Short mmCIF file of C-alpha atoms (C1' of nucleotides) in Angstrom, two decimals:
data_model
loop_
_atom_site.label_atom_id
_atom_site.label_comp_id
_atom_site.label_asym_id
_atom_site.label_seq_id
_atom_site.Cartn_x
_atom_site.Cartn_y
_atom_site.Cartn_z
CA MET G 1028 -28.53 0.13 34.39
CA PRO G 1029 -26.98 0.07 31.01
CA LYS G 1030 -27.45 -2.38 28.29
CA ILE G 1031 -24.51 -4.68 28.45
CA VAL G 1032 -22.61 -5.46 25.32
CA ASN G 1033 -19.22 -7.01 24.95
CA HIS G 1034 -17.33 -3.89 23.94
CA GLU G 1035 -14.18 -5.72 22.78
CA GLU G 1036 -16.16 -8.26 20.76
CA ARG G 1037 -17.86 -5.50 18.85
CA ARG G 1038 -14.61 -3.81 18.15
CA GLU G 1039 -13.12 -7.04 16.87
CA GLN G 1040 -16.21 -7.47 14.72
CA LEU G 1041 -15.54 -4.12 13.18
CA ALA G 1042 -11.84 -4.77 12.74
CA LYS G 1043 -12.63 -7.99 10.88
CA ALA G 1044 -14.92 -6.07 8.57
CA VAL G 1045 -11.93 -3.77 7.88
CA TRP G 1046 -9.82 -6.87 7.08
CA ARG G 1047 -12.34 -8.20 4.59
CA ILE G 1048 -12.54 -4.80 2.81
CA ILE G 1049 -8.75 -4.56 2.70
CA ARG G 1050 -8.55 -7.96 1.08
CA ARG G 1051 -11.28 -7.14 -1.39
CA GLU G 1052 -10.66 -3.53 -2.22
CA GLY G 1053 -7.46 -2.49 -0.51
CA LEU G 1054 -7.01 0.02 2.22
CA GLU G 1055 -8.40 2.82 0.00
CA GLY G 1056 -11.70 1.17 0.22
CA VAL G 1057 -11.87 1.41 3.98
CA SER G 1058 -14.28 4.21 4.54
CA VAL G 1059 -16.17 4.32 7.87
CA ARG G 1060 -19.52 3.92 6.10
CA ARG G 1061 -18.33 0.90 4.16
CA VAL G 1062 -16.91 -0.71 7.28
CA ALA G 1063 -20.14 -0.19 9.14
CA GLU G 1064 -22.13 -1.72 6.29
CA GLU G 1065 -19.72 -4.62 5.99
CA ALA G 1066 -20.11 -5.24 9.74
CA GLY G 1067 -23.84 -5.04 9.51
CA MET G 1068 -24.24 -1.98 11.71
CA SER G 1069 -24.89 1.67 11.42
CA LEU G 1070 -22.38 4.35 11.03
CA GLY G 1071 -23.40 5.79 14.38
CA SER G 1072 -22.74 2.46 16.02
CA LEU G 1073 -19.27 2.30 14.54
CA ARG G 1074 -18.53 5.76 15.84
CA HIS G 1075 -19.65 4.68 19.26
CA TYR G 1076 -16.85 2.05 19.33
CA PHE G 1077 -14.22 4.14 17.51
CA ASP G 1078 -13.86 7.84 17.89
CA SER G 1079 -12.25 8.18 14.54
CA GLN G 1080 -11.25 6.30 11.41
CA SER G 1081 -7.66 6.44 12.54
CA ALA G 1082 -8.57 4.69 15.80
CA LEU G 1083 -10.34 1.99 13.87
CA LEU G 1084 -7.42 1.42 11.58
CA ALA G 1085 -4.90 1.33 14.42
CA PHE G 1086 -7.01 -1.21 16.33
CA SER G 1087 -7.46 -3.35 13.19
CA MET G 1088 -3.75 -3.26 12.53
CA ARG G 1089 -2.87 -4.19 16.13
CA LEU G 1090 -5.35 -7.02 16.13
CA VAL G 1091 -3.67 -8.74 13.19
CA SER G 1092 -0.29 -8.59 14.87
CA GLU G 1093 -1.74 -9.79 18.21
CA ARG G 1094 -3.49 -12.63 16.54
CA ILE G 1095 -0.26 -13.81 15.00
CA LYS G 1096 1.68 -13.21 18.22
CA LYS G 1097 -0.74 -15.25 20.24
CA ARG G 1098 -0.61 -18.11 17.79
CA VAL G 1099 3.14 -18.09 17.94
CA GLN G 1100 3.22 -17.94 21.75
CA SER G 1101 0.79 -20.85 22.13
CA LEU G 1102 2.87 -23.10 19.93
CA PRO G 1103 3.77 -26.45 21.58
CA LEU G 1104 7.45 -26.33 20.45
CA ASP G 1105 8.05 -29.88 21.60
CA GLY G 1106 10.09 -31.01 18.68
CA ASP G 1107 13.78 -30.56 18.21
CA LEU G 1108 15.17 -27.07 17.65
CA ARG G 1109 15.06 -27.12 13.92
CA GLU G 1110 11.53 -28.47 13.87
CA ASN G 1111 10.44 -25.67 16.28
CA ILE G 1112 12.00 -23.06 14.03
CA GLU G 1113 10.18 -24.29 10.96
CA THR G 1114 6.96 -24.47 12.96
CA LEU G 1115 7.49 -20.91 14.19
CA ILE G 1116 8.16 -19.39 10.79
CA GLY G 1117 5.29 -21.45 9.36
CA GLN G 1118 3.03 -19.25 11.49
CA ILE G 1119 4.20 -16.15 9.67
CA VAL G 1120 4.42 -16.99 6.03
CA PRO G 1121 1.34 -17.62 3.84
CA LEU G 1122 1.25 -21.39 3.94
CA ASP G 1123 -2.57 -21.59 4.07
CA GLU G 1124 -5.61 -19.39 3.46
CA GLU G 1125 -5.69 -17.89 6.92
CA ARG G 1126 -2.04 -16.90 6.86
CA LEU G 1127 -2.32 -15.63 3.35
CA ALA G 1128 -5.10 -13.41 4.46
CA GLU G 1129 -3.03 -12.13 7.36
CA SER G 1130 -0.19 -11.49 5.03
CA GLN G 1131 -2.29 -9.50 2.60
CA ILE G 1132 -3.66 -7.39 5.40
CA TRP G 1133 -0.24 -6.96 6.92
CA ILE G 1134 1.29 -5.77 3.69
CA ALA G 1135 -1.49 -3.25 3.22
CA PHE G 1136 -1.03 -1.87 6.71
CA SER G 1137 2.75 -1.78 6.56
CA THR G 1138 2.72 0.15 3.30
CA PHE G 1139 0.06 2.50 4.65
CA ALA G 1140 2.06 3.10 7.80
CA LEU G 1141 5.02 4.40 5.74
CA THR G 1142 3.29 7.72 5.34
CA GLU G 1143 0.90 7.62 8.31
CA PRO G 1144 2.62 8.94 11.40
CA GLY G 1145 -0.07 7.47 13.69
CA LEU G 1146 0.61 3.99 12.56
CA ARG G 1147 4.33 4.08 12.05
CA PRO G 1148 5.30 3.28 15.70
CA LEU G 1149 3.22 0.19 15.71
CA SER G 1150 4.62 -0.92 12.41
CA GLN G 1151 8.14 -0.38 13.61
CA GLU G 1152 7.49 -2.08 16.90
CA ILE G 1153 6.25 -5.25 15.12
CA HIS G 1154 9.08 -5.20 12.66
CA ASP G 1155 11.57 -4.88 15.49
CA SER G 1156 10.11 -7.75 17.43
CA LEU G 1157 10.28 -9.91 14.35
CA ARG G 1158 13.91 -8.94 13.90
CA GLU G 1159 14.49 -9.86 17.46
CA MET G 1160 12.85 -13.29 16.93
CA PHE G 1161 15.20 -14.03 14.06
CA ARG G 1162 18.16 -13.01 16.12
CA LYS G 1163 17.03 -15.42 18.87
CA ILE G 1164 16.58 -18.13 16.35
CA ILE G 1165 20.16 -17.84 15.03
CA ASP G 1166 21.56 -17.40 18.50
CA SER G 1167 19.88 -20.55 19.78
CA LEU G 1168 21.18 -22.51 16.82
CA ALA G 1169 24.71 -21.20 17.62
CA GLN G 1170 24.38 -22.14 21.21
CA SER G 1171 23.22 -25.63 20.35
CA LYS G 1172 26.27 -25.95 18.09
CA LEU G 1173 23.88 -26.62 15.21
CA LEU G 1174 24.92 -23.45 13.28
CA LYS G 1175 27.81 -23.88 10.90
CA PRO G 1176 30.90 -22.38 12.64
CA GLY G 1177 32.33 -19.11 11.52
CA LEU G 1178 29.06 -17.46 10.54
CA ASP G 1179 28.27 -13.87 11.44
CA THR G 1180 25.21 -14.38 13.53
CA GLU G 1181 23.94 -10.84 13.30
CA LEU G 1182 24.18 -10.89 9.46
CA GLU G 1183 22.54 -14.30 9.29
CA ALA G 1184 19.65 -13.22 11.38
CA LYS G 1185 19.05 -10.33 9.05
CA ARG G 1186 19.48 -12.45 5.99
CA PHE G 1187 16.99 -15.03 7.30
CA HIS G 1188 14.57 -12.30 8.30
CA ALA G 1189 14.75 -10.67 4.84
CA LEU G 1190 14.27 -14.01 3.14
CA VAL G 1191 11.14 -14.80 5.15
CA ASP G 1192 9.66 -11.40 4.57
CA GLY G 1193 10.49 -11.76 0.89
CA LEU G 1194 8.72 -15.07 0.74
CA LEU G 1195 5.71 -13.56 2.48
CA VAL G 1196 5.58 -10.73 -0.16
CA HIS G 1197 5.96 -13.18 -3.04
CA GLY G 1198 3.34 -15.41 -1.57
CA VAL G 1199 0.93 -12.47 -1.73
CA ILE G 1200 1.78 -10.80 -4.99
CA ALA G 1201 2.49 -13.91 -7.05
CA PRO G 1202 0.79 -16.75 -5.30
CA GLU G 1203 0.73 -18.93 -8.32
CA ALA G 1204 4.52 -18.62 -8.65
CA MET G 1205 5.19 -19.07 -4.96
CA ARG G 1206 3.00 -21.77 -3.53
CA ALA G 1207 2.97 -23.03 0.00
CA GLU G 1208 5.16 -26.05 -0.72
CA GLU G 1209 7.76 -23.85 -2.45
CA ILE G 1210 7.80 -21.43 0.46
CA ALA G 1211 8.25 -24.32 2.92
CA GLY G 1212 10.91 -25.86 0.67
CA ILE G 1213 12.91 -22.60 0.46
CA ILE G 1214 12.84 -22.17 4.24
CA ALA G 1215 13.97 -25.73 4.68
CA ARG G 1216 16.73 -25.25 2.18
CA HIS G 1217 17.85 -22.13 3.87
CA LEU G 1218 18.05 -23.82 7.20
CA ASP G 1219 19.97 -26.71 5.61
CA SER G 1220 22.44 -24.16 4.38
CA LEU G 1221 22.84 -22.68 7.91
CA LEU G 1222 23.08 -25.91 9.89
CA VAL G 1223 25.88 -28.39 10.26
CA GLN G 1224 25.26 -31.66 8.58
CA GLN G 1225 23.21 -33.90 10.83
CA ARG G 1226 24.73 -37.37 11.11
CA GLY G 1227 21.40 -39.18 11.64
CA ALA G 1228 19.45 -37.30 8.98
CA MET I 1218 -0.01 25.06 -37.04
CA PRO I 1219 -0.20 23.83 -33.45
CA LYS I 1220 1.96 24.83 -30.61
CA ILE I 1221 4.50 22.10 -30.33
CA VAL I 1222 5.22 20.69 -26.97
CA ASN I 1223 7.12 17.49 -26.07
CA HIS I 1224 4.24 15.33 -25.17
CA GLU I 1225 6.14 12.62 -23.55
CA GLU I 1226 8.28 15.07 -21.53
CA ARG I 1227 5.16 16.60 -20.00
CA ARG I 1228 3.84 13.19 -19.15
CA GLU I 1229 7.06 12.32 -17.41
CA GLN I 1230 6.94 15.56 -15.61
CA LEU I 1231 3.47 14.63 -14.22
CA ALA I 1232 4.60 11.16 -13.37
CA LYS I 1233 7.43 12.51 -11.35
CA ALA I 1234 5.01 14.66 -9.49
CA VAL I 1235 3.07 11.50 -8.74
CA TRP I 1236 6.29 9.96 -7.41
CA ARG I 1237 7.02 12.84 -5.10
CA ILE I 1238 3.52 12.73 -3.62
CA ILE I 1239 3.70 8.98 -3.10
CA ARG I 1240 6.89 9.35 -1.21
CA ARG I 1241 5.54 12.16 0.90
CA GLU I 1242 1.93 11.20 1.44
CA GLY I 1243 1.46 7.69 0.03
CA LEU I 1244 -0.68 6.72 -2.90
CA GLU I 1245 -3.81 7.84 -1.08
CA GLY I 1246 -2.59 11.38 -1.53
CA VAL I 1247 -2.40 11.16 -5.28
CA SER I 1248 -5.49 13.08 -6.38
CA VAL I 1249 -5.44 14.64 -9.81
CA ARG I 1250 -5.65 18.08 -8.39
CA ARG I 1251 -2.73 17.56 -6.06
CA VAL I 1252 -0.63 16.08 -8.87
CA ALA I 1253 -1.33 18.99 -11.14
CA GLU I 1254 -0.36 21.47 -8.35
CA GLU I 1255 2.81 19.51 -7.56
CA ALA I 1256 3.68 19.55 -11.23
CA GLY I 1257 3.02 23.28 -11.41
CA MET I 1258 0.23 23.13 -13.91
CA SER I 1259 -3.50 23.27 -14.00
CA LEU I 1260 -5.97 20.51 -13.60
CA GLY I 1261 -7.10 21.04 -17.19
CA SER I 1262 -3.54 20.55 -18.42
CA LEU I 1263 -3.16 17.32 -16.64
CA ARG I 1264 -6.36 16.01 -18.10
CA HIS I 1265 -5.08 17.00 -21.54
CA TYR I 1266 -2.16 14.53 -21.04
CA PHE I 1267 -4.09 11.86 -19.20
CA ASP I 1268 -7.68 10.96 -19.81
CA SER I 1269 -8.17 9.66 -16.35
CA GLN I 1270 -6.43 9.20 -13.00
CA SER I 1271 -5.98 5.51 -13.79
CA ALA I 1272 -4.07 6.35 -16.99
CA LEU I 1273 -1.82 8.71 -14.96
CA LEU I 1274 -1.09 6.03 -12.30
CA ALA I 1275 -0.51 3.33 -14.89
CA PHE I 1276 1.97 5.59 -16.73
CA SER I 1277 3.73 6.56 -13.53
CA MET I 1278 4.02 2.96 -12.48
CA ARG I 1279 5.37 1.88 -15.82
CA LEU I 1280 7.89 4.74 -15.85
CA VAL I 1281 9.52 3.58 -12.66
CA SER I 1282 9.94 0.11 -14.01
CA GLU I 1283 11.30 1.32 -17.29
CA ARG I 1284 13.76 3.60 -15.62
CA ILE I 1285 15.12 0.65 -13.64
CA LYS I 1286 15.08 -1.55 -16.65
CA LYS I 1287 17.02 0.96 -18.78
CA ARG I 1288 19.59 1.43 -16.05
CA VAL I 1289 20.10 -2.32 -15.78
CA GLN I 1290 20.36 -2.72 -19.59
CA SER I 1291 22.91 0.00 -19.86
CA LEU I 1292 25.25 -1.52 -17.28
CA PRO I 1293 28.81 -2.14 -18.59
CA LEU I 1294 28.97 -5.63 -17.10
CA ASP I 1295 32.68 -5.89 -17.85
CA GLY I 1296 33.75 -7.50 -14.64
CA ASP I 1297 33.69 -11.12 -13.86
CA LEU I 1298 30.34 -12.88 -13.51
CA ARG I 1299 30.02 -12.50 -9.80
CA GLU I 1300 30.92 -8.83 -9.97
CA ASN I 1301 28.31 -8.40 -12.69
CA ILE I 1302 25.71 -10.00 -10.57
CA GLU I 1303 26.39 -7.77 -7.66
CA THR I 1304 26.26 -4.76 -9.95
CA LEU I 1305 23.03 -5.88 -11.43
CA ILE I 1306 21.26 -6.42 -8.10
CA GLY I 1307 22.78 -3.23 -6.79
CA GLN I 1308 20.55 -1.43 -9.30
CA ILE I 1309 17.41 -2.82 -7.71
CA VAL I 1310 17.90 -2.61 -3.95
CA PRO I 1311 17.99 0.72 -2.03
CA LEU I 1312 21.65 1.32 -1.84
CA ASP I 1313 21.41 5.02 -2.33
CA GLU I 1314 18.77 7.76 -2.18
CA GLU I 1315 17.67 7.39 -5.79
CA ARG I 1316 17.13 3.63 -5.40
CA LEU I 1317 15.49 4.16 -2.13
CA ALA I 1318 13.02 6.46 -3.70
CA GLU I 1319 12.33 3.96 -6.50
CA SER I 1320 11.82 1.21 -3.94
CA GLN I 1321 9.33 3.28 -1.95
CA ILE I 1322 7.44 4.06 -5.10
CA TRP I 1323 7.52 0.51 -6.26
CA ILE I 1324 6.23 -0.91 -2.97
CA ALA I 1325 3.37 1.59 -3.04
CA PHE I 1326 2.40 0.66 -6.59
CA SER I 1327 2.81 -3.04 -6.02
CA THR I 1328 0.57 -3.02 -2.98
CA PHE I 1329 -1.98 -0.87 -4.75
CA ALA I 1330 -1.99 -3.15 -7.78
CA LEU I 1331 -3.17 -6.10 -5.56
CA THR I 1332 -6.65 -4.74 -5.60
CA GLU I 1333 -6.54 -2.64 -8.83
CA PRO I 1334 -7.36 -4.86 -11.81
CA GLY I 1335 -5.98 -2.21 -14.22
CA LEU I 1336 -2.53 -2.27 -12.65
CA ARG I 1337 -2.28 -5.88 -11.81
CA PRO I 1338 -0.99 -7.13 -15.20
CA LEU I 1339 1.82 -4.59 -15.21
CA SER I 1340 2.79 -5.59 -11.68
CA GLN I 1341 2.76 -9.20 -12.59
CA GLU I 1342 4.77 -8.59 -15.78
CA ILE I 1343 7.50 -6.90 -13.84
CA HIS I 1344 7.56 -9.40 -11.12
CA ASP I 1345 7.82 -12.15 -13.69
CA SER I 1346 10.64 -10.51 -15.53
CA LEU I 1347 12.54 -10.17 -12.25
CA ARG I 1348 11.97 -13.84 -11.50
CA GLU I 1349 13.32 -14.58 -14.93
CA MET I 1350 16.39 -12.45 -14.21
CA PHE I 1351 17.20 -14.37 -11.09
CA ARG I 1352 16.74 -17.60 -12.95
CA LYS I 1353 19.27 -16.45 -15.58
CA ILE I 1354 21.65 -15.42 -12.86
CA ILE I 1355 21.63 -18.80 -11.24
CA ASP I 1356 21.74 -20.62 -14.60
CA SER I 1357 24.74 -18.59 -15.67
CA LEU I 1358 26.50 -19.40 -12.45
CA ALA I 1359 25.78 -23.04 -12.96
CA GLN I 1360 27.01 -23.05 -16.55
CA SER I 1361 30.17 -21.32 -15.46
CA LYS I 1362 30.73 -24.05 -12.88
CA LEU I 1363 30.76 -21.37 -10.24
CA LEU I 1364 27.67 -22.65 -8.50
CA LYS I 1365 28.08 -25.26 -5.79
CA PRO I 1366 27.24 -28.60 -7.28
CA GLY I 1367 24.02 -30.38 -6.41
CA LEU I 1368 21.90 -27.24 -5.91
CA ASP I 1369 18.40 -27.06 -7.19
CA THR I 1370 18.69 -24.12 -9.53
CA GLU I 1371 15.06 -23.33 -9.76
CA LEU I 1372 14.73 -23.26 -5.96
CA GLU I 1373 17.92 -21.19 -5.57
CA ALA I 1374 16.64 -18.66 -8.12
CA LYS I 1375 13.50 -18.20 -6.09
CA ARG I 1376 15.34 -18.09 -2.84
CA PHE I 1377 17.64 -15.38 -4.14
CA HIS I 1378 14.81 -13.47 -5.59
CA ALA I 1379 12.83 -13.55 -2.37
CA LEU I 1380 15.90 -12.54 -0.37
CA VAL I 1381 16.54 -9.48 -2.55
CA ASP I 1382 12.89 -8.39 -2.45
CA GLY I 1383 13.00 -8.87 1.33
CA LEU I 1384 16.02 -6.66 1.52
CA LEU I 1385 14.30 -4.06 -0.60
CA VAL I 1386 11.29 -4.06 1.69
CA HIS I 1387 13.39 -3.86 4.82
CA GLY I 1388 15.45 -1.08 3.33
CA VAL I 1389 12.24 0.87 2.93
CA ILE I 1390 10.33 0.13 6.10
CA ALA I 1391 13.28 0.06 8.48
CA PRO I 1392 16.08 1.99 6.81
CA GLU I 1393 17.97 2.57 10.09
CA ALA I 1394 18.03 -1.14 10.73
CA MET I 1395 18.94 -2.11 7.17
CA ARG I 1396 21.48 0.26 5.78
CA ALA I 1397 23.09 0.11 2.41
CA GLU I 1398 26.25 -1.57 3.66
CA GLU I 1399 24.22 -4.25 5.31
CA ILE I 1400 22.15 -4.85 2.25
CA ALA I 1401 25.29 -5.10 0.14
CA GLY I 1402 26.90 -7.37 2.81
CA ILE I 1403 23.98 -9.75 2.95
CA ILE I 1404 23.91 -10.02 -0.86
CA ALA I 1405 27.63 -10.77 -0.87
CA ARG I 1406 27.24 -13.31 1.84
CA HIS I 1407 24.43 -15.01 -0.03
CA LEU I 1408 26.51 -15.18 -3.17
CA ASP I 1409 29.38 -16.62 -1.13
CA SER I 1410 27.13 -19.31 0.14
CA LEU I 1411 26.04 -20.23 -3.47
CA LEU I 1412 29.43 -20.23 -5.08
CA VAL I 1413 32.27 -22.67 -4.93
CA GLN I 1414 35.28 -21.41 -3.03
CA GLN I 1415 37.40 -19.41 -5.33
CA ARG I 1416 41.11 -20.37 -5.18
CA GLY I 1417 42.55 -16.93 -5.82
CA ALA I 1418 40.28 -15.07 -3.43
"C1'" DT Y 994 -43.86 -1.25 35.08
"C1'" DT Y 995 -40.65 2.55 35.65
"C1'" DT Y 996 -36.23 4.44 35.42
"C1'" DT Y 997 -31.58 4.98 33.73
"C1'" DT Y 998 -28.03 4.64 30.53
"C1'" DT Y 999 -26.16 2.70 26.63
"C1'" DT Y 1000 -26.71 1.90 21.99
"C1'" DT Y 1001 -28.58 2.97 17.59
"C1'" DA Y 1002 -30.47 5.62 13.78
"C1'" DA Y 1003 -31.01 9.66 10.99
"C1'" DT Y 1004 -29.62 13.78 9.29
"C1'" DA Y 1005 -26.46 17.51 8.39
"C1'" DC Y 1006 -22.26 19.78 6.94
"C1'" DA Y 1007 -18.09 21.15 4.95
"C1'" DG Y 1008 -14.45 19.32 2.32
"C1'" DT Y 1009 -12.60 16.50 -1.36
"C1'" DT Y 1010 -12.92 13.38 -4.99
"C1'" DG Y 1011 -12.93 12.21 -10.40
"C1'" DT Y 1012 -14.74 13.85 -14.42
"C1'" DG Y 1013 -17.06 16.85 -17.86
"C1'" DT Y 1014 -17.82 21.20 -20.20
"C1'" DT Y 1015 -16.81 25.67 -21.94
"C1'" DA Y 1016 -13.98 29.89 -22.78
"C1'" DT Y 1017 -9.63 31.76 -23.20
"C1'" DT Y 1018 -4.78 31.88 -24.19
"C1'" DA Y 1019 -0.64 31.07 -26.69
"C1'" DA Y 1020 2.31 29.27 -30.03
"C1'" DG Y 1021 3.88 27.92 -34.53
"C1'" DC Y 1022 3.31 28.21 -39.57
"C1'" DA Y 1023 1.79 30.81 -43.87
"C1'" DT Z 941 0.61 40.08 -40.07
"C1'" DG Z 942 -3.26 36.44 -39.73
"C1'" DC Z 943 -4.83 31.74 -39.10
"C1'" DT Z 944 -5.04 27.26 -37.06
"C1'" DT Z 945 -4.75 24.21 -33.36
"C1'" DA Z 946 -2.83 22.69 -29.17
"C1'" DA Z 947 -2.71 23.98 -24.50
"C1'" DT Z 948 -4.67 26.11 -20.54
"C1'" DA Z 949 -7.90 27.92 -17.27
"C1'" DA Z 950 -12.21 28.15 -15.01
"C1'" DC Z 951 -16.23 26.44 -13.51
"C1'" DA Z 952 -19.84 22.82 -12.64
"C1'" DC Z 953 -21.57 18.52 -10.90
"C1'" DA Z 954 -22.66 14.46 -8.51
"C1'" DA Z 955 -20.72 11.29 -5.49
"C1'" DC Z 956 -18.22 10.34 -1.49
"C1'" DT Z 957 -15.44 11.46 2.50
"C1'" DG Z 958 -14.81 12.01 8.02
"C1'" DT Z 959 -17.05 13.98 11.61
"C1'" DA Z 960 -20.75 16.14 14.41
"C1'" DT Z 961 -25.29 16.56 16.22
"C1'" DT Z 962 -29.72 15.15 17.58
"C1'" DA Z 963 -33.60 12.23 18.39
"C1'" DA Z 964 -35.27 7.48 18.96
"C1'" DA Z 965 -34.86 2.81 20.64
"C1'" DA Z 966 -33.46 -0.87 23.60
"C1'" DA Z 967 -32.03 -3.22 27.43
"C1'" DA Z 968 -30.96 -3.97 32.25
"C1'" DA Z 969 -31.95 -2.94 36.98
"C1'" DA Z 970 -35.46 -1.07 40.31
#
DNA sequence: TTTTTTTTAATACAGTTGTGTTATTAAGCA
DNA sequence: TGCTTAATAACACAACTGTATTAAAAAAAA
């Protein structure tokens, strides 16, 4: 009977090698040979787990998004609504090294997907689900009467979404000018501007 | 005496070929041979104008930024302050096809520069000058007493900057979900939220 | 141990890459 | 016209690319 190896584990191992190369050299540096070397295995081995470079890239891209998604879904969310929102968004923006890495990788993949038909659907899917998340955030604030009255919820959702993605981008391309505390501070300020004044605050 | 050809014009011609390829195929598609073909000239000609691929890319990147800069600098800016600000920012975000093209190209270069030491300084320089622009915008609003009192101007400048870059990114990666009118509307809404209520409005 | 199948390693191949070199061409001044 | 020099074209080269093929090795069950 066959030698049993955790298939999925090996694939993740390769995907993580892809991530490291992207961070170090950009997506241009991701050749199959380099990935195999980075993962400490042979080119033949890599091809056993991925039929093509495209498949490897698609898997690596999906893995980042699923990692973030899982982290978001396993959040306790036991604070009040505003606190939960800040916690939620804190999982997306580069507040620490791990999230900075994910952001770097994500930006590389998103840009690449713009001209790569095979990756575009995934990119769009994730962008859409994020947009949906911001819509839910604003809606839940409105339902809880925490949102300032008279606001266009659809517009505010998109504004918030754009702001957060802008912070993510700035955190990656100019980390010294957009530190973690500043990112958190700007998000907090934006929420302040959206919410009615809390009496007990 | 030598055949006289407008050197700079030829270089721009090549840079624009680079832009077209970036929009169509991404930066990965920008090989020197393809650029020469796209520009309708030979590889040898290209190499006569650019010693290396890096030089070509650096020039192409700089040309986008200078084009935007010139457009911004030649703005009439004869309206009131708020109107001027909207006009200014309207030159940066993808409100029409030309600005969409520039945004696509700019995102490609910015991402590429993350792992390309030769392009990083330029990328940083432009990002810094944009940050400075937003700082001036907020400062001028504060000086004109148009800004709501009590705001942290430094933070508001960065928030505005991040929002605008987020809108640019969304306009490129999800144009059907972030149309020109929405971008303009969000910017207008953001300015509303920053400014004191105008009596005559 | 023997057998079976996966997993790995090695090599090959055609295509593309950036860059360098060498003729040829063409244009402007005298 | 003739001369000078920029501009172009063509070819060469080594390195790297994704992918394919083939032989060797390794591990689990019998």
